[in-house]
Amino acid sequence: MLDEWIRELRLKNDYSVGEKWKYQVSGNAIEFSVPRASIFEKEVFRNAVITIGRVLKALSRKIEESNCQFHIQSFPNLENPEIIASIRMDPKNKHRQTFPDIQSAENVDDIISKLKSISKEYQFELIHLAEKENLTDQYQELIEGRECYALVSKFDNPFSWLNLGYLKEAIAIDCCVNLSDKPEIVIDSFLENNQRAFENDYIQALVFFDPVKSLS
């Protein structure tokens, strides 16, 4: 069952970053890793970890729908940083909530409120950039004419990136499902170096509430 689910996800563009992440199925468990060489390429490594986070969240949803329990172990061996995480399905135990949920929103204000709340659960903060002064020209150009929020974290490390993947998938799955005119929510790489210190925090992603699709 896990093998079938992971193969289905692997075929979808949303969960693909070339061959920069791989998996191994063993019984009721899947281990995720990256090629060892990629851990020395920060952007490649970061994007792979974010994508693995998305896949883990998507698989957890599949397991929950089967009314089974799952266990995720992140970075189990610090001596082998290419091993990112594993997920184990336990058919004998009934599902209990592991990830915080985003309830469906009915308007943009409701989405923002829910995203602020859920971001804290994943150890991020959602900040309205229009309220910030002295933004660099680079940021001003990115957000000009658009409703934009920054998703920031206190830390910039693989655990943060994995959480970003969880959050990104939660948004894709749960948010805005009842909106007839859905805003475009972009939560992804947006700068060449992706993380820039911002008031002692790290911007991990930008979130736009408009139909512009220039960033993806």
GROMACS .gro file of C-alpha atoms in nm:
model
  216
    1MET     CA    1   0.000   0.000   0.000
    2LEU     CA    2   0.274   0.247   0.094
    3ASP     CA    3   0.466   0.152  -0.218
    4GLU     CA    4   0.163   0.230  -0.434
    5TRP     CA    5   0.101   0.567  -0.264
    6ILE     CA    6   0.460   0.682  -0.292
    7ARG     CA    7   0.478   0.586  -0.659
    8GLU     CA    8   0.162   0.788  -0.726
    9LEU     CA    9   0.309   1.093  -0.552
   10ARG     CA   10   0.642   1.054  -0.727
   11LEU     CA   11   0.469   1.100  -1.064
   12LYS     CA   12   0.322   1.438  -0.966
   13ASN     CA   13   0.516   1.755  -1.045
   14ASP     CA   14   0.437   1.908  -0.704
   15TYR     CA   15   0.646   1.642  -0.535
   16SER     CA   16   0.929   1.621  -0.784
   17VAL     CA   17   1.265   1.797  -0.773
   18GLY     CA   18   1.433   1.585  -1.035
   19GLU     CA   19   1.629   1.303  -0.882
   20LYS     CA   20   1.729   1.503  -0.575
   21TRP     CA   21   1.537   1.286  -0.333
   22LYS     CA   22   1.482   0.914  -0.318
   23TYR     CA   23   1.302   0.660  -0.105
   24GLN     CA   24   1.322   0.300   0.005
   25VAL     CA   25   1.020   0.094   0.107
   26SER     CA   26   1.064  -0.177   0.368
   27GLY     CA   27   0.745  -0.343   0.484
   28ASN     CA   28   0.527  -0.080   0.650
   29ALA     CA   29   0.797   0.187   0.644
   30ILE     CA   30   0.949   0.427   0.391
   31GLU     CA   31   1.288   0.592   0.435
   32PHE     CA   32   1.361   0.919   0.251
   33SER     CA   33   1.709   1.037   0.161
   34VAL     CA   34   1.903   1.257  -0.078
   35PRO     CA   35   2.223   1.188  -0.271
   36ARG     CA   36   2.512   1.257  -0.036
   37ALA     CA   37   2.666   1.510  -0.274
   38SER     CA   38   2.353   1.727  -0.260
   39ILE     CA   39   2.392   1.804   0.111
   40PHE     CA   40   2.682   2.031   0.013
   41GLU     CA   41   2.459   2.231  -0.224
   42LYS     CA   42   2.239   2.431   0.012
   43GLU     CA   43   1.960   2.524  -0.230
   44VAL     CA   44   1.940   2.175  -0.376
   45PHE     CA   45   1.939   2.021  -0.030
   46ARG     CA   46   1.682   2.270   0.103
   47ASN     CA   47   1.441   2.215  -0.185
   48ALA     CA   48   1.471   1.837  -0.151
   49VAL     CA   49   1.400   1.850   0.224
   50ILE     CA   50   1.096   2.077   0.169
   51THR     CA   51   0.963   1.835  -0.092
   52ILE     CA   52   1.018   1.537   0.137
   53GLY     CA   53   0.820   1.724   0.403
   54ARG     CA   54   0.534   1.763   0.156
   55VAL     CA   55   0.547   1.394   0.068
   56LEU     CA   56   0.548   1.292   0.435
   57LYS     CA   57   0.241   1.507   0.501
   58ALA     CA   58   0.064   1.368   0.193
   59LEU     CA   59   0.142   1.012   0.298
   60SER     CA   60   0.024   1.081   0.652
   61ARG     CA   61  -0.309   1.193   0.508
   62LYS     CA   62  -0.337   0.867   0.312
   63ILE     CA   63  -0.264   0.669   0.628
   64GLU     CA   64  -0.516   0.871   0.829
   65GLU     CA   65  -0.781   0.805   0.566
   66SER     CA   66  -0.711   0.433   0.618
   67ASN     CA   67  -0.779   0.493   0.989
   68CYS     CA   68  -0.429   0.378   1.082
   69GLN     CA   69  -0.156   0.534   1.291
   70PHE     CA   70   0.183   0.649   1.165
   71HIS     CA   71   0.514   0.752   1.315
   72ILE     CA   72   0.762   0.994   1.155
   73GLN     CA   73   1.128   1.002   1.255
   74SER     CA   74   1.325   1.303   1.129
   75PHE     CA   75   1.701   1.298   1.071
   76PRO     CA   76   1.751   0.972   1.261
   77ASN     CA   77   2.129   0.955   1.216
   78LEU     CA   78   2.334   1.275   1.242
   79GLU     CA   79   2.637   1.089   1.107
   80ASN     CA   80   2.441   1.028   0.785
   81PRO     CA   81   2.273   1.364   0.709
   82GLU     CA   82   2.158   1.238   0.370
   83ILE     CA   83   1.891   1.031   0.552
   84ILE     CA   84   1.613   1.285   0.598
   85ALA     CA   85   1.321   1.100   0.756
   86SER     CA   86   1.116   0.785   0.767
   87ILE     CA   87   0.745   0.720   0.806
   88ARG     CA   88   0.607   0.397   0.946
   89MET     CA   89   0.247   0.286   0.909
   90ASP     CA   90   0.092   0.093   1.197
   91PRO     CA   91  -0.228  -0.079   1.082
   92LYS     CA   92  -0.292  -0.219   1.431
   93ASN     CA   93  -0.339   0.120   1.594
   94LYS     CA   94  -0.617   0.360   1.508
   95HIS     CA   95  -0.543   0.710   1.385
   96ARG     CA   96  -0.484   0.994   1.627
   97GLN     CA   97  -0.402   1.345   1.516
   98THR     CA   98  -0.031   1.417   1.465
   99PHE     CA   99  -0.026   1.725   1.244
  100PRO     CA  100  -0.232   2.035   1.323
  101ASP     CA  101  -0.515   2.088   1.076
  102ILE     CA  102  -0.609   2.393   0.873
  103GLN     CA  103  -0.985   2.417   0.862
  104SER     CA  104  -1.136   2.538   0.537
  105ALA     CA  105  -1.165   2.916   0.510
  106GLU     CA  106  -1.451   3.117   0.362
  107ASN     CA  107  -1.276   3.449   0.294
  108VAL     CA  108  -0.927   3.596   0.271
  109ASP     CA  109  -0.933   3.740   0.626
  110ASP     CA  110  -1.028   3.398   0.755
  111ILE     CA  111  -0.742   3.239   0.560
  112ILE     CA  112  -0.489   3.484   0.700
  113SER     CA  113  -0.613   3.428   1.054
  114LYS     CA  114  -0.593   3.053   1.016
  115LEU     CA  115  -0.252   3.065   0.850
  116LYS     CA  116  -0.112   3.279   1.131
  117SER     CA  117  -0.237   3.026   1.383
  118ILE     CA  118  -0.118   2.719   1.194
  119SER     CA  119   0.221   2.878   1.120
  120LYS     CA  120   0.290   2.896   1.494
  121GLU     CA  121   0.215   2.525   1.522
  122TYR     CA  122   0.494   2.462   1.272
  123GLN     CA  123   0.728   2.712   1.446
  124PHE     CA  124   0.689   2.992   1.191
  125GLU     CA  125   0.542   3.340   1.203
  126LEU     CA  126   0.340   3.508   0.929
  127ILE     CA  127   0.427   3.878   0.892
  128HIS     CA  128   0.249   4.132   0.670
  129LEU     CA  129   0.530   4.290   0.468
  130ALA     CA  130   0.331   4.603   0.385
  131GLU     CA  131   0.351   4.693   0.754
  132LYS     CA  132   0.731   4.679   0.753
  133GLU     CA  133   0.941   4.986   0.686
  134ASN     CA  134   1.275   5.011   0.510
  135LEU     CA  135   1.233   4.702   0.296
  136THR     CA  136   1.511   4.655   0.045
  137ASP     CA  137   1.446   4.737  -0.320
  138GLN     CA  138   1.456   4.364  -0.392
  139TYR     CA  139   1.160   4.300  -0.162
  140GLN     CA  140   0.976   4.613  -0.275
  141GLU     CA  141   0.992   4.489  -0.634
  142LEU     CA  142   0.866   4.146  -0.538
  143ILE     CA  143   0.562   4.267  -0.345
  144GLU     CA  144   0.468   4.577  -0.547
  145GLY     CA  145   0.091   4.590  -0.593
  146ARG     CA  146   0.032   4.260  -0.415
  147GLU     CA  147  -0.089   4.154  -0.072
  148CYS     CA  148   0.218   3.982   0.063
  149TYR     CA  149   0.319   3.808   0.384
  150ALA     CA  150   0.655   3.664   0.484
  151LEU     CA  151   0.677   3.328   0.654
  152VAL     CA  152   0.969   3.363   0.894
  153SER     CA  153   1.146   3.136   1.140
  154LYS     CA  154   1.397   3.183   1.419
  155PHE     CA  155   1.618   2.914   1.272
  156ASP     CA  156   1.735   2.824   0.925
  157ASN     CA  157   1.816   2.455   0.926
  158PRO     CA  158   1.689   2.124   0.780
  159PHE     CA  159   1.431   2.085   1.059
  160SER     CA  160   1.282   2.423   0.959
  161TRP     CA  161   1.279   2.319   0.593
  162LEU     CA  162   1.102   1.993   0.675
  163ASN     CA  163   0.840   2.187   0.872
  164LEU     CA  164   0.802   2.420   0.574
  165GLY     CA  165   0.722   2.118   0.359
  166TYR     CA  166   0.461   2.001   0.611
  167LEU     CA  167   0.304   2.348   0.617
  168LYS     CA  168   0.311   2.387   0.240
  169GLU     CA  169   0.127   2.058   0.194
  170ALA     CA  170  -0.123   2.143   0.468
  171ILE     CA  171  -0.206   2.464   0.282
  172ALA     CA  172  -0.236   2.284  -0.051
  173ILE     CA  173  -0.464   2.017   0.095
  174ASP     CA  174  -0.682   2.201   0.344
  175CYS     CA  175  -0.695   2.572   0.282
  176CYS     CA  176  -0.941   2.762   0.061
  177VAL     CA  177  -1.145   2.459  -0.041
  178ASN     CA  178  -1.476   2.644   0.004
  179LEU     CA  179  -1.374   2.963  -0.174
  180SER     CA  180  -1.534   3.017  -0.514
  181ASP     CA  181  -1.273   3.279  -0.605
  182LYS     CA  182  -0.957   3.133  -0.458
  183PRO     CA  183  -0.656   3.359  -0.407
  184GLU     CA  184  -0.324   3.233  -0.530
  185ILE     CA  185  -0.110   3.128  -0.237
  186VAL     CA  186   0.257   3.095  -0.322
  187ILE     CA  187   0.479   2.943  -0.058
  188ASP     CA  188   0.803   2.843  -0.220
  189SER     CA  189   1.153   2.948  -0.322
  190PHE     CA  190   1.152   3.312  -0.421
  191LEU     CA  191   1.508   3.444  -0.409
  192GLU     CA  192   1.832   3.310  -0.544
  193ASN     CA  193   1.955   3.239  -0.193
  194ASN     CA  194   1.611   3.187  -0.038
  195GLN     CA  195   1.690   3.285   0.319
  196ARG     CA  196   1.777   3.639   0.411
  197ALA     CA  197   1.802   3.758   0.771
  198PHE     CA  198   1.503   3.982   0.843
  199GLU     CA  199   1.481   4.147   1.184
  200ASN     CA  200   1.677   3.858   1.336
  201ASP     CA  201   1.451   3.605   1.165
  202TYR     CA  202   1.488   3.413   0.842
  203ILE     CA  203   1.237   3.454   0.563
  204GLN     CA  204   1.159   3.103   0.448
  205ALA     CA  205   0.885   3.183   0.197
  206LEU     CA  206   0.654   3.453   0.068
  207VAL     CA  207   0.277   3.411   0.068
  208PHE     CA  208   0.075   3.613  -0.185
  209PHE     CA  209  -0.300   3.661  -0.170
  210ASP     CA  210  -0.375   3.744  -0.531
  211PRO     CA  211  -0.397   3.563  -0.867
  212VAL     CA  212  -0.046   3.658  -0.980
  213LYS     CA  213   0.152   3.347  -1.069
  214SER     CA  214   0.489   3.498  -1.153
  215LEU     CA  215   0.652   3.316  -0.861
  216SER     CA  216   0.627   2.939  -0.847
   0.00000   0.00000   0.00000
